[in-house]
XYZ file of C-alpha atoms in Angstrom:
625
model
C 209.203 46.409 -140.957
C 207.019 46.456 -137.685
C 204.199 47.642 -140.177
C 205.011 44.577 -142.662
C 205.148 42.417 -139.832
C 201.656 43.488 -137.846
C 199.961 43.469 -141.525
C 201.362 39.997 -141.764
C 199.799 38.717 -138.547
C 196.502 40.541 -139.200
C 196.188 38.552 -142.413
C 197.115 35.348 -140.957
C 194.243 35.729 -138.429
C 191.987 36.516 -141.837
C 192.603 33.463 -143.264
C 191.980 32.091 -139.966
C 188.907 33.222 -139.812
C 188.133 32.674 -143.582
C 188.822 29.432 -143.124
C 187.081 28.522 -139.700
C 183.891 30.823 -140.146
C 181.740 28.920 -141.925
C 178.825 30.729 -140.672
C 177.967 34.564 -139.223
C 177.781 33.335 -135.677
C 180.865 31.472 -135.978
C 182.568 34.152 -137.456
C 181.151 36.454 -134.876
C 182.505 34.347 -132.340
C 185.938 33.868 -133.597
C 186.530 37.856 -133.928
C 185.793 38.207 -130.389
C 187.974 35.439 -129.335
C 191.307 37.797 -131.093
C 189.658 40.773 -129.799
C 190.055 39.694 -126.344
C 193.160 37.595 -126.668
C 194.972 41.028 -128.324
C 193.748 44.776 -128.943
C 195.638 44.900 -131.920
C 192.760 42.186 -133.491
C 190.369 44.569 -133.129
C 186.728 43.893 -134.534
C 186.645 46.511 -136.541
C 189.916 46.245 -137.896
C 189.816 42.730 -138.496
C 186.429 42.687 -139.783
C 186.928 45.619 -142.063
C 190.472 44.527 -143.729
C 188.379 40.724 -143.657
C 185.081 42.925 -145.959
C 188.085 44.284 -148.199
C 189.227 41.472 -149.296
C 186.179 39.314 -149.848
C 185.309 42.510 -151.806
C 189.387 42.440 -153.913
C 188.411 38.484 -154.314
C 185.171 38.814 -155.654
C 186.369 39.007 -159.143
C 188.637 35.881 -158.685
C 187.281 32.391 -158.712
C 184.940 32.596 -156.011
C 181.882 30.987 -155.933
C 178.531 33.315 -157.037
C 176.835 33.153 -153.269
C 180.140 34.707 -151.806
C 180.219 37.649 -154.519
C 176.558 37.933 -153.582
C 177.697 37.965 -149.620
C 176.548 41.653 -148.257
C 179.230 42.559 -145.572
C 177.838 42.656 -141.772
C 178.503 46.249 -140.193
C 180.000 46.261 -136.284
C 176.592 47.613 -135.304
C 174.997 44.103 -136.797
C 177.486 42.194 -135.131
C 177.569 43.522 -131.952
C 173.599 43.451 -131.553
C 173.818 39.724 -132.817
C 176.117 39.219 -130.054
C 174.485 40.311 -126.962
C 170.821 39.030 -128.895
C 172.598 35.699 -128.590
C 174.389 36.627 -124.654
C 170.843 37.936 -123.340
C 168.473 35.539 -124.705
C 170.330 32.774 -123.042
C 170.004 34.518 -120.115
C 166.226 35.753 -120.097
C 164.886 32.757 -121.414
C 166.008 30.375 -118.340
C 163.280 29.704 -115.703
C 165.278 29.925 -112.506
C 166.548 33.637 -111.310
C 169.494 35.224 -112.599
C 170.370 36.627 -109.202
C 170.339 32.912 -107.941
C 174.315 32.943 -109.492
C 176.267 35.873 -109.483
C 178.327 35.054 -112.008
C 175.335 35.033 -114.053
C 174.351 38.470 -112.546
C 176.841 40.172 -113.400
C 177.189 38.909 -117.092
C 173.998 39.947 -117.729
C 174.252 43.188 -116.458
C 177.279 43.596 -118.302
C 175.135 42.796 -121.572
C 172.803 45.221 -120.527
C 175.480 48.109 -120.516
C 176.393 46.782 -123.762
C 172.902 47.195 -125.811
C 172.237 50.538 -123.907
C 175.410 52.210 -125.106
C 174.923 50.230 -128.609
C 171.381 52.048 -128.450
C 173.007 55.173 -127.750
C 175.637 54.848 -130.627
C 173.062 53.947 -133.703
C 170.856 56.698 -132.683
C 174.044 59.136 -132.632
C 174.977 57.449 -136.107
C 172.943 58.276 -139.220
C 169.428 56.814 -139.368
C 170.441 55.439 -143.387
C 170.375 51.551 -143.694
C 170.375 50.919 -138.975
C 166.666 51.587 -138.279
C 165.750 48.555 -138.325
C 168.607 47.479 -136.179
C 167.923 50.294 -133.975
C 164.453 48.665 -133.781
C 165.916 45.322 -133.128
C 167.803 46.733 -130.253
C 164.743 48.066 -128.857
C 162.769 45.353 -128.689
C 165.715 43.563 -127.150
C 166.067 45.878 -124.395
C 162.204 45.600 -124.009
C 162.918 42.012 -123.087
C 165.842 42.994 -120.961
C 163.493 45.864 -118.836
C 160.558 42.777 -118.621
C 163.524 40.014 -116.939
C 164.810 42.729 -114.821
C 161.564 43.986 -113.551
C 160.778 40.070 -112.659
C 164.248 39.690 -111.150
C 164.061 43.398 -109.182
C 160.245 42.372 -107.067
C 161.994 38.718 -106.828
C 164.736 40.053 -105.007
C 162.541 42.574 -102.900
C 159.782 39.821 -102.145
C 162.315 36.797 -101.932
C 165.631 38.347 -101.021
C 167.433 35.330 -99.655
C 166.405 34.442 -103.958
C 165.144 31.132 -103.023
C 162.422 29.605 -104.768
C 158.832 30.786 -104.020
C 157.915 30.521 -100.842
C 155.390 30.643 -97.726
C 155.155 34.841 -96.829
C 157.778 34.895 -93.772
C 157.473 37.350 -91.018
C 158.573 41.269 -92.098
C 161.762 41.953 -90.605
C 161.729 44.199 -87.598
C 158.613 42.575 -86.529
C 160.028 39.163 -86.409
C 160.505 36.682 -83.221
C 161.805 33.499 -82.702
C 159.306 33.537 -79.159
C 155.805 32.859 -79.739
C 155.095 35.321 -76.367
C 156.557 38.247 -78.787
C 152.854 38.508 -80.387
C 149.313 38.361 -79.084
C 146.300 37.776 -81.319
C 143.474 38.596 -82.972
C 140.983 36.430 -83.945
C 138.122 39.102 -84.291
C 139.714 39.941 -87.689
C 138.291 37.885 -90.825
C 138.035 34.917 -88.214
C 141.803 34.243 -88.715
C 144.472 34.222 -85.927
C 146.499 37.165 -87.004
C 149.686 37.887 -84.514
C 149.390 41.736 -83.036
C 152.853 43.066 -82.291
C 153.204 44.148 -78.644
C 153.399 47.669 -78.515
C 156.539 49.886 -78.564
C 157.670 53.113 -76.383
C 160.884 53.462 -78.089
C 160.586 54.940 -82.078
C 163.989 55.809 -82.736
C 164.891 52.485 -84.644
C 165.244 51.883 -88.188
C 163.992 48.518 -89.808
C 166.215 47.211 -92.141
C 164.031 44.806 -94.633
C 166.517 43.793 -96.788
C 170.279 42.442 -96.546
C 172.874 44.923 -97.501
C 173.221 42.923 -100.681
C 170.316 42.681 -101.837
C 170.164 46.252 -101.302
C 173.467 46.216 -103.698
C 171.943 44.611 -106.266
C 168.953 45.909 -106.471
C 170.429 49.370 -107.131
C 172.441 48.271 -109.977
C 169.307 47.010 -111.142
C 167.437 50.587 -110.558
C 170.395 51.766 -112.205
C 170.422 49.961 -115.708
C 166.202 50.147 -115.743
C 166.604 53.859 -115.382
C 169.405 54.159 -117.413
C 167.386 52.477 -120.268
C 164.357 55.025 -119.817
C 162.235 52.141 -117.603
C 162.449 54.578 -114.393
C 158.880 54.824 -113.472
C 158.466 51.301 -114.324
C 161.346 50.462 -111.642
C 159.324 52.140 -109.286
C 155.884 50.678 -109.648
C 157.476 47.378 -109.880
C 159.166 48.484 -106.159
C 155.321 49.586 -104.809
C 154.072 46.047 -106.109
C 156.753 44.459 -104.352
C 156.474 46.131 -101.041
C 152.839 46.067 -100.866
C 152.617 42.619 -98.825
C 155.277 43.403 -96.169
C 153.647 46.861 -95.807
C 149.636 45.425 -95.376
C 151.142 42.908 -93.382
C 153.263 45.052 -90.983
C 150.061 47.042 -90.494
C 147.889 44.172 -89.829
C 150.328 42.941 -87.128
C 149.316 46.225 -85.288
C 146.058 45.168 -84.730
C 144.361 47.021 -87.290
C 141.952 46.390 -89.826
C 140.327 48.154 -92.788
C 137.033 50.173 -91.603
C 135.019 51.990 -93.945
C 133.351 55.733 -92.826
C 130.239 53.799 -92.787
C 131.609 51.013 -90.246
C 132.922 53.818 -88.067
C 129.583 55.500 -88.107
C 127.554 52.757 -87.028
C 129.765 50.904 -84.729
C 129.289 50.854 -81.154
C 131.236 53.095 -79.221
C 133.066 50.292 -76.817
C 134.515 48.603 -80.254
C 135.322 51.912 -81.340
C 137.160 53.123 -78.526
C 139.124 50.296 -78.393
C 139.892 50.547 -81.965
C 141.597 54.236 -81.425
C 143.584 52.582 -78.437
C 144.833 50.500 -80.803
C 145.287 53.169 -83.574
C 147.034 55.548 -81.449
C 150.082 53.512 -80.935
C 150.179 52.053 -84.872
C 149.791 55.447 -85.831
C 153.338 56.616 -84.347
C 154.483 52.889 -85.425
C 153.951 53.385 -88.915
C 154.794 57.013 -88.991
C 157.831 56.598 -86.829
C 159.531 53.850 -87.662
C 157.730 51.748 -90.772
C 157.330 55.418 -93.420
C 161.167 56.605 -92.086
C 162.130 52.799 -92.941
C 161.145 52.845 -95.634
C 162.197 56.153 -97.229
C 165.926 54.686 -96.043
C 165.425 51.905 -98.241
C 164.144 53.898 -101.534
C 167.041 56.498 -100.643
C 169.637 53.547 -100.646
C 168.363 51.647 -103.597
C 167.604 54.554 -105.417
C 170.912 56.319 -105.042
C 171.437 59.457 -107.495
C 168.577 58.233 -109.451
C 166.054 61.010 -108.771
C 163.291 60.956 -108.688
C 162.271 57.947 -108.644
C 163.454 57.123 -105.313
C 161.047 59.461 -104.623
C 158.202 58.531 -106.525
C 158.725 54.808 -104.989
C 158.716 56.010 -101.574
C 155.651 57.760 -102.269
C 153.726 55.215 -103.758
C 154.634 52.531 -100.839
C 153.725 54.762 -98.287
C 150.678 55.844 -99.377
C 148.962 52.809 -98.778
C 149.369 52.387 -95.126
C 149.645 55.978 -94.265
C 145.675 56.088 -95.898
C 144.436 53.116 -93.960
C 145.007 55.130 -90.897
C 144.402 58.542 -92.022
C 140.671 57.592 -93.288
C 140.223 55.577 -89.617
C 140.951 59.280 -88.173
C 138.985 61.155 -90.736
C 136.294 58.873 -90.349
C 136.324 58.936 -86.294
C 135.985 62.558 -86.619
C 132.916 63.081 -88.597
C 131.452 60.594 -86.804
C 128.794 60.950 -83.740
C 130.693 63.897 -81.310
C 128.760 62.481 -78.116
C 130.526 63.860 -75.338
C 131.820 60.818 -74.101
C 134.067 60.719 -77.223
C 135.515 63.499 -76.843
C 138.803 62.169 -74.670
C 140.194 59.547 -77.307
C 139.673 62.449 -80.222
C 141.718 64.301 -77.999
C 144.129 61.616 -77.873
C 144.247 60.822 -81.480
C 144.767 65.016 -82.523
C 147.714 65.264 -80.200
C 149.352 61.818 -82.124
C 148.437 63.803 -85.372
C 149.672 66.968 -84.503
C 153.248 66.161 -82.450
C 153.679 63.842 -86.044
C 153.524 67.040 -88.280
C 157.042 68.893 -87.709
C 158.850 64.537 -87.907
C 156.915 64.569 -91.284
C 158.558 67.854 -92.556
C 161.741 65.778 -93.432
C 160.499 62.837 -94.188
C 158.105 63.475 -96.955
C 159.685 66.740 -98.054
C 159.565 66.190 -102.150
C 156.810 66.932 -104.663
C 156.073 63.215 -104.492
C 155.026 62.483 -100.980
C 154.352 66.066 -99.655
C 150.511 65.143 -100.625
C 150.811 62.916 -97.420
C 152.064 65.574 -94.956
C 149.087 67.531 -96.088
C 146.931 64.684 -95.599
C 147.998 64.187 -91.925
C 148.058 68.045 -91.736
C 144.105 67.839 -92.881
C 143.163 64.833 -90.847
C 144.485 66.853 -87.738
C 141.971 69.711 -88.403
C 139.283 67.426 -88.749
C 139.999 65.935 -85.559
C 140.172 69.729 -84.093
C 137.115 70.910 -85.818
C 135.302 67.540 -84.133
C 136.618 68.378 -80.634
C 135.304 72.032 -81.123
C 132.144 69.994 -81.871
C 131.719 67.790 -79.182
C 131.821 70.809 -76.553
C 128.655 72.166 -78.384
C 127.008 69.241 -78.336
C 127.725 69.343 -74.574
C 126.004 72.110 -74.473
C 123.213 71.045 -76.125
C 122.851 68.220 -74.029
C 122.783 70.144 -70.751
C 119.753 72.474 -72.451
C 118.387 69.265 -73.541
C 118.459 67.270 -70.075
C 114.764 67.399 -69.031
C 113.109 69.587 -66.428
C 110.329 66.991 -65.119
C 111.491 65.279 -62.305
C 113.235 66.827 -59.268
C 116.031 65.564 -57.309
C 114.598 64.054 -54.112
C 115.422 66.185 -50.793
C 117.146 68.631 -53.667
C 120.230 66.855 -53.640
C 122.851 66.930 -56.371
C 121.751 66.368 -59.573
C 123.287 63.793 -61.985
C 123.795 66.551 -64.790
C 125.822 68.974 -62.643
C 127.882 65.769 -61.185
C 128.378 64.989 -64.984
C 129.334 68.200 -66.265
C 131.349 69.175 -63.616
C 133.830 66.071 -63.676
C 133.820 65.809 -67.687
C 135.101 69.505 -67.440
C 137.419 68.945 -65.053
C 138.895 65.451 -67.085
C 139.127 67.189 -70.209
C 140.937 70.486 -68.486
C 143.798 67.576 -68.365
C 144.594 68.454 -71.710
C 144.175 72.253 -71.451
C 146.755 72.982 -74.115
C 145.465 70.763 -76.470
C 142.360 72.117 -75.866
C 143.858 76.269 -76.142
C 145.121 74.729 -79.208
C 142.302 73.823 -80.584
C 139.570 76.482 -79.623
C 142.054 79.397 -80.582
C 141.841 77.450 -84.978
C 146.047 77.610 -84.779
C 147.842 77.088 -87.441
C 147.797 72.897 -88.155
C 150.629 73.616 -90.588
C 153.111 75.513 -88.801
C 151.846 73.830 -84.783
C 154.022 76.310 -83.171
C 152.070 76.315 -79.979
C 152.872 79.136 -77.372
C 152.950 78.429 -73.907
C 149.769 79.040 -72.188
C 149.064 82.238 -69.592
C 148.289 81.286 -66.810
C 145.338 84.035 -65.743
C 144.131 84.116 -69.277
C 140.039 84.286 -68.317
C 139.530 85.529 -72.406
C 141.276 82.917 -73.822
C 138.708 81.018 -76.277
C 138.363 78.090 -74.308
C 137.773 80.036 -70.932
C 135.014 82.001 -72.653
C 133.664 78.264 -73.989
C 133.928 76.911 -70.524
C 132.273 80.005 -69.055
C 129.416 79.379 -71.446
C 128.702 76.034 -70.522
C 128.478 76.835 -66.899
C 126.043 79.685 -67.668
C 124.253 76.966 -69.645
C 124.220 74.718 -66.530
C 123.403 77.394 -64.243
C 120.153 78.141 -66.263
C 119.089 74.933 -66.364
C 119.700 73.643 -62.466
C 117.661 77.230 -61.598
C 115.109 75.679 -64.324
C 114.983 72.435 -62.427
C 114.814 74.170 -58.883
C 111.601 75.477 -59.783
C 109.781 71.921 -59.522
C 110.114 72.064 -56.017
C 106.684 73.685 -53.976
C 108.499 74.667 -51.036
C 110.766 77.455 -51.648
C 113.311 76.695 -48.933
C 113.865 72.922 -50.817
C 114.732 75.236 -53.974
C 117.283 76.908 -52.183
C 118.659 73.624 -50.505
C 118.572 72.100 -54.371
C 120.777 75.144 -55.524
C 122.781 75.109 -52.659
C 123.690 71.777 -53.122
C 124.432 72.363 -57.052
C 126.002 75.505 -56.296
C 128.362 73.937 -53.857
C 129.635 70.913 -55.696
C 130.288 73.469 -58.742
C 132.781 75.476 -56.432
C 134.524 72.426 -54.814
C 135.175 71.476 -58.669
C 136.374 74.255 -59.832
C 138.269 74.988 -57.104
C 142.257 73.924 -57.088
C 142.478 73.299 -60.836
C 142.279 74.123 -64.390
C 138.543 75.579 -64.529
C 139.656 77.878 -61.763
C 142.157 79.434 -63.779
C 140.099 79.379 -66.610
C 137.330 80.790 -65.085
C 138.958 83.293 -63.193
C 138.738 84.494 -59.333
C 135.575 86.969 -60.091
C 133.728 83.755 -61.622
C 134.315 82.092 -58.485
C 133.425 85.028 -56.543
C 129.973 85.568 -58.274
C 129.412 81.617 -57.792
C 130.456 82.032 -53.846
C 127.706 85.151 -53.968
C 125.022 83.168 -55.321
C 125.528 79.959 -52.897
C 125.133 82.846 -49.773
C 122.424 84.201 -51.031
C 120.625 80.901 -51.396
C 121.324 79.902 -47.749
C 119.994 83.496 -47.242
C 116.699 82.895 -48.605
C 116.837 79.245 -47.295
C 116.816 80.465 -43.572
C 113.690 82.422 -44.091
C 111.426 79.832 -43.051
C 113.546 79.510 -39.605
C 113.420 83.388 -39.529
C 109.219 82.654 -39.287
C 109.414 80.086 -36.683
C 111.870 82.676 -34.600
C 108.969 85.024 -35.205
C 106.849 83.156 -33.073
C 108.534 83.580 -30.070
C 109.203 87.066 -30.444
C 107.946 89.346 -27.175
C 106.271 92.803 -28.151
C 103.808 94.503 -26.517
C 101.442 91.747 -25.956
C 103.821 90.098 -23.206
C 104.889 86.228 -23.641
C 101.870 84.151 -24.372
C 102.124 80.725 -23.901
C 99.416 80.122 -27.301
C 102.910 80.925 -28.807
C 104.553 78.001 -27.791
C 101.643 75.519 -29.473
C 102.490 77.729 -32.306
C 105.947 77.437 -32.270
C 105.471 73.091 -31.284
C 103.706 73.230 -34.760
C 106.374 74.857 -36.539
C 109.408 72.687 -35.325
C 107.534 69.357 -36.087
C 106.467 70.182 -39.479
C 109.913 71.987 -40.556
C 112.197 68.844 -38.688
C 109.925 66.040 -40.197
C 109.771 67.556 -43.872
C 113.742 68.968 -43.656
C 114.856 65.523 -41.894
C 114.512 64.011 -45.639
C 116.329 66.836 -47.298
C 119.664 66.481 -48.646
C 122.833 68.646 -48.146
C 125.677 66.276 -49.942
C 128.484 68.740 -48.654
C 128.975 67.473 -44.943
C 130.657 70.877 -43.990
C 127.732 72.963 -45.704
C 125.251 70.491 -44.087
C 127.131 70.869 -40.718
C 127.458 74.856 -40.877
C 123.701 74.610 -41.616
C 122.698 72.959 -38.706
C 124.497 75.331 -36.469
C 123.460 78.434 -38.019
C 119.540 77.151 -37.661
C 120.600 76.316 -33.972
C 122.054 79.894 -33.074
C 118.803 80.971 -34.530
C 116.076 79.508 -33.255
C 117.752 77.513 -30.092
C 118.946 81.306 -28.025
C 115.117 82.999 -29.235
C 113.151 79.464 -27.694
C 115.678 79.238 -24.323
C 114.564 83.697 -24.240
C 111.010 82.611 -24.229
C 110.687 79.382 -21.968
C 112.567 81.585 -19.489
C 110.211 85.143 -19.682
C 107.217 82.277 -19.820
C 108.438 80.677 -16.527
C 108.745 83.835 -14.724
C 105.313 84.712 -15.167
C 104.044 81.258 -13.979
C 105.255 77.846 -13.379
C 101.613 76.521 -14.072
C 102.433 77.383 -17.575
C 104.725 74.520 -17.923
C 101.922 72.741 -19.210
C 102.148 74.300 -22.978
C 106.012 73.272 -23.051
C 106.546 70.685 -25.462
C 110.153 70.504 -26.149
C 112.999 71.654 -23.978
C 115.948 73.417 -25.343
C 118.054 70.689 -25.712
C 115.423 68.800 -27.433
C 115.166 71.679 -30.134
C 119.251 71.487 -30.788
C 118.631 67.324 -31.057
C 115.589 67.754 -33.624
C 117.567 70.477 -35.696
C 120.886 68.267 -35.500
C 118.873 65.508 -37.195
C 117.715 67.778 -40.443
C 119.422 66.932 -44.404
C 119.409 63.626 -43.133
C 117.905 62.495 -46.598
C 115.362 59.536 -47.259
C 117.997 56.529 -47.302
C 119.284 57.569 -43.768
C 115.398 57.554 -42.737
């Protein structure tokens, strides 16, 4: 009886339908109405007991077009359906995410024609290609909207209408003091972001729904086969707030050629700059942004990945080729401290990137930074031989007046002991370690043989050649030794209590120490010849000596008054040493002279205390004149 009675009610709703469906959509539309309203009014059941007896009819009265009537299958239906549900949908101008009613119908509908899809090409191909065909095309159009609503809702994600660019958030300020700016760059007044010390923060540059619904929309597009497409579309859409967060560091795009030819003032200040975005983008914008591709991209691998990959690249480049560029460039000395600077960004960056761009997609870029770093080694390595080349290529035409320091040891000596600051870096470097693994030991302390001590040890050798070189356009000997002296000295005093010390190691300094005495040795030689003079042998004291001697002093304190000796201790310890010298031999000889004869009083010219004044007065140099 139940049967009898369902059967009943099932026909009832035929005739209903019969009767009411005057056309395929209205039919359609009347099927789904029961369907909903009760599952035992299935489509399929309804529609096929509705085909059986249009087909038991056909033989009655009925008119020829509905014997000619070829039933619809559920497949037809059901793609007629959501053709009619989605169009409405796609076809409006405003964004579907602007109602999420909306939204989620048409995401709904979506779900609908993929597992349709699925279902005819499960079925046999027979009589549904084309509306397998149909249903592609349709999904097609559905991928197309979707794409247009997924960079809406990246670019626009408050889904308002078009609108002005506003500030990325994370960079964002309601305080105008929160930016300074730029108007070197394409003559426009672009805000710089002040820089950060603190790089453990995340930006988030979406709202948490937007995230939301942008994964569901990841998920249908890759759930459809439009995967990659989802992707690209999320690297268009991210491109602006990515150029734009870099520009608000300060930075703009330099070709290798620019780099090359720019002057080094404007460059250096360009790597001050770069230094700080480089850790910005690397720390906070790249890890930022691989949160977002992991959230929106949820279980959808690999395409989060690929997404990532492709928005990061971008940025990541700019500042990569400003490196790579920097360190082919000129490796003048004087460039040789912001390299430094920019390797040890590069290189305390690798192990942060291990995580961070860990799949096939982005591990390119770790490489990249990984390559960039060597470059910058390999130009560091190269500026310390062209330091060497420019001591062998200072010139050896004009000496120092009064053989004072010269300006190439003062140089040398203070570059080596600036860039000792970053010792390490520069072990590091010297010793080719590994850039890929940048496990760096600690350093020995008494390691004379390390690479850079032997380096180091060269360029003084270098520098020692070429003051010696230079000591040899003086005429008088003695103003040699002074020269080297002086050189010698200031070498020592530098090298002394720090880095090059320990680098150089305590025989270095020894040998150096050796070479200053003997070069006061051979300096006092032309005192030893005045002391000469008043020597007593055999002869007895004559007083023709003392004109001799008169001679001596003037010529040796007038010329020697204008020397130099820039070490006031040296130049002090000098003065006594000639005074214990010549001073006790003169005071010996003015007393044997008077004991033979007052009357010889005549020939003395100085007394004793006048030889100590004249002899305190010498290395006085030409400005103290």
């Amino acid at each position: 009886m139940a049967e009898n009675g369902e059967e009943k009610l099932i026909a009832t709703v035929q005739h209903i339908i019969k009767t009411l469906g005057r056309t395929d959509t209205m039919t359609e539309d009347i099927l789904k109405v029961f369907s909903n309203y009760d599952g035992r009014f299935s489509i399929d059941k309804l529609s096929g007991k509705r085909d059986a007896a249009s087909g038991v009819g056909g033989g009655g009265g009925g008119s020829s077009e509905e014997q000619q009537h070829v039933p619809m299958t559920s497949f037809e239906r059901t793609l007629r359906t959501l053709d009619r549900q989605i169009s409405q949908v796609i076809n409006q101008e405003r964004l579907i995410w602007s109602e999420s009613d909306a939204a989620e119908g048409f995401l709904e509908a979506v779900d609908d024609l993929i597992a349709t899809i699925k279902d005819l090409e499960s079925a046999p191909l027979g009589n549904n290609q084309h509306l397998l065909d149909r249903a592609d095309d349709l999904l097609q159009k559905c991928m197309f909207r979707l794409e247009r609503e997924f960079k809406s809702l990246i670019e626009r994600p408050d889904d308002a209408a078009p609108a002005a660019p506003s500030r990325p958030t994370g960079f964002d300020s309601d305080e105008s003091d929160e930016y300074e700016y730029d108007e070197d760059i394409e003559d426009a007044r672009i805000p710089i972001a002040r820089p950060v010390t603190d790089y453990d923060v995340v930006i988030d540059a979406l709202p948490p729904g937007s995230v939301s619904d942008l994964h569901k929309i990841a998920r249908r597009m890759v759930a459809a086969g439009f995967g990659r497409e989802c992707a690209e579309t999320y690297v268009v859409a991210r491109k602006g707030f990515l150029e734009e967060s870099v520009a608000r560091l300060g930075l703009r795009y330099r070709t290798a050629e620019d780099v090359k030819t720019a002057p080094w003032d404007e460059l250096e200040l360009e790597i001050a700059r770069w230094i700080p975005a480089f850790n910005m983008v690397f720390k906070i914008l790249v890890p930022s942004e691989r949160r977002l591709c992991d959230r929106l991209f949820d279980g959808l691998l690999p395409y989060g990945d690929m997404a990532f990959a492709g928005a990061s690249r971008p940025p990541a480049l700019q500042l990569l080729s400003f490196a790579d560029a920097v360190a082919a460039a000129s490796r003048a000395p004087e460039r040789l401290f912001r390299v430094v600077d920019m390797y040890e960004a590069a290189r305390d960056l690798l192990p942060e990137l291990e995580t961070i761009f860990s799949d096939e997609y982005s591990c390119a870029l770790r490489n990249e930074v990984a390559t960039v770093c060597s470059a910058l080694g390999s130009s560091i390595k190269g500026i310390f031989m062209e330091l060497e080349n420019l001591i062998r290529r200072d010139p050896v035409r004009v000496a120092v007046p009064g053989g004072g320091l010269h300006p190439i040891t003062r140089y040398v000596m203070n570059y080596l002991r600036a860039a000792c600051g970053s010792r390490q870096t520069l072990e590091e470097v010297m010793e080719g370690g590994d850039f890929g693994a940048m496990s760096v030991g600690p350093i020995d302390p008494d390691r004379p043989t390390s690479s850079l001590a032997i380096h180091i040890a060269w360029i003084m050798d270098v520098l020692q050649k070429n003051l010696e070189a230079k000591s040899e356009l003086y005429r008088e000997p003695a103003l040699s030794c002074v020269f080297l002296m002086n050189n010698g000295k200031y070498i020592l005093q530098k090298v002394k209590d720090s880095e090059l010390g320990v680098l150089l190691g305590e025989e270095w300094s020894k040998q150096m120490n050796s070479k200053v005495r003997r070069w006061n040795r051979e300096y006092h030689r032309v005192w030893a010849k005045i002391v000469s003079v008043l020597q007593i042998n055999d002869g007895g004291v004559r007083p023709e000596k003392l004109r001799v001697f008169n001679n001596y002093l003037d010529e040796n304190c007038k010329i020697q008054r204008e020397w130099v000796i820039a070490d006031e201790q040296m130049r002090i310890d000098l003065r006594m040493a000639i005074m214990d010298s010549v001073v006790p031999a003169y005071r010996t000889f003015l007393s044997r002279l008077r004991a033979i004869s007052d009357t010889r009083d005549v020939y003395v010219k100085y007394t004793p205390e006048d030889v100590e004044a004249c002899i305190g007065e010498l290395f006085q140099g030409t400005e103290k004149r």
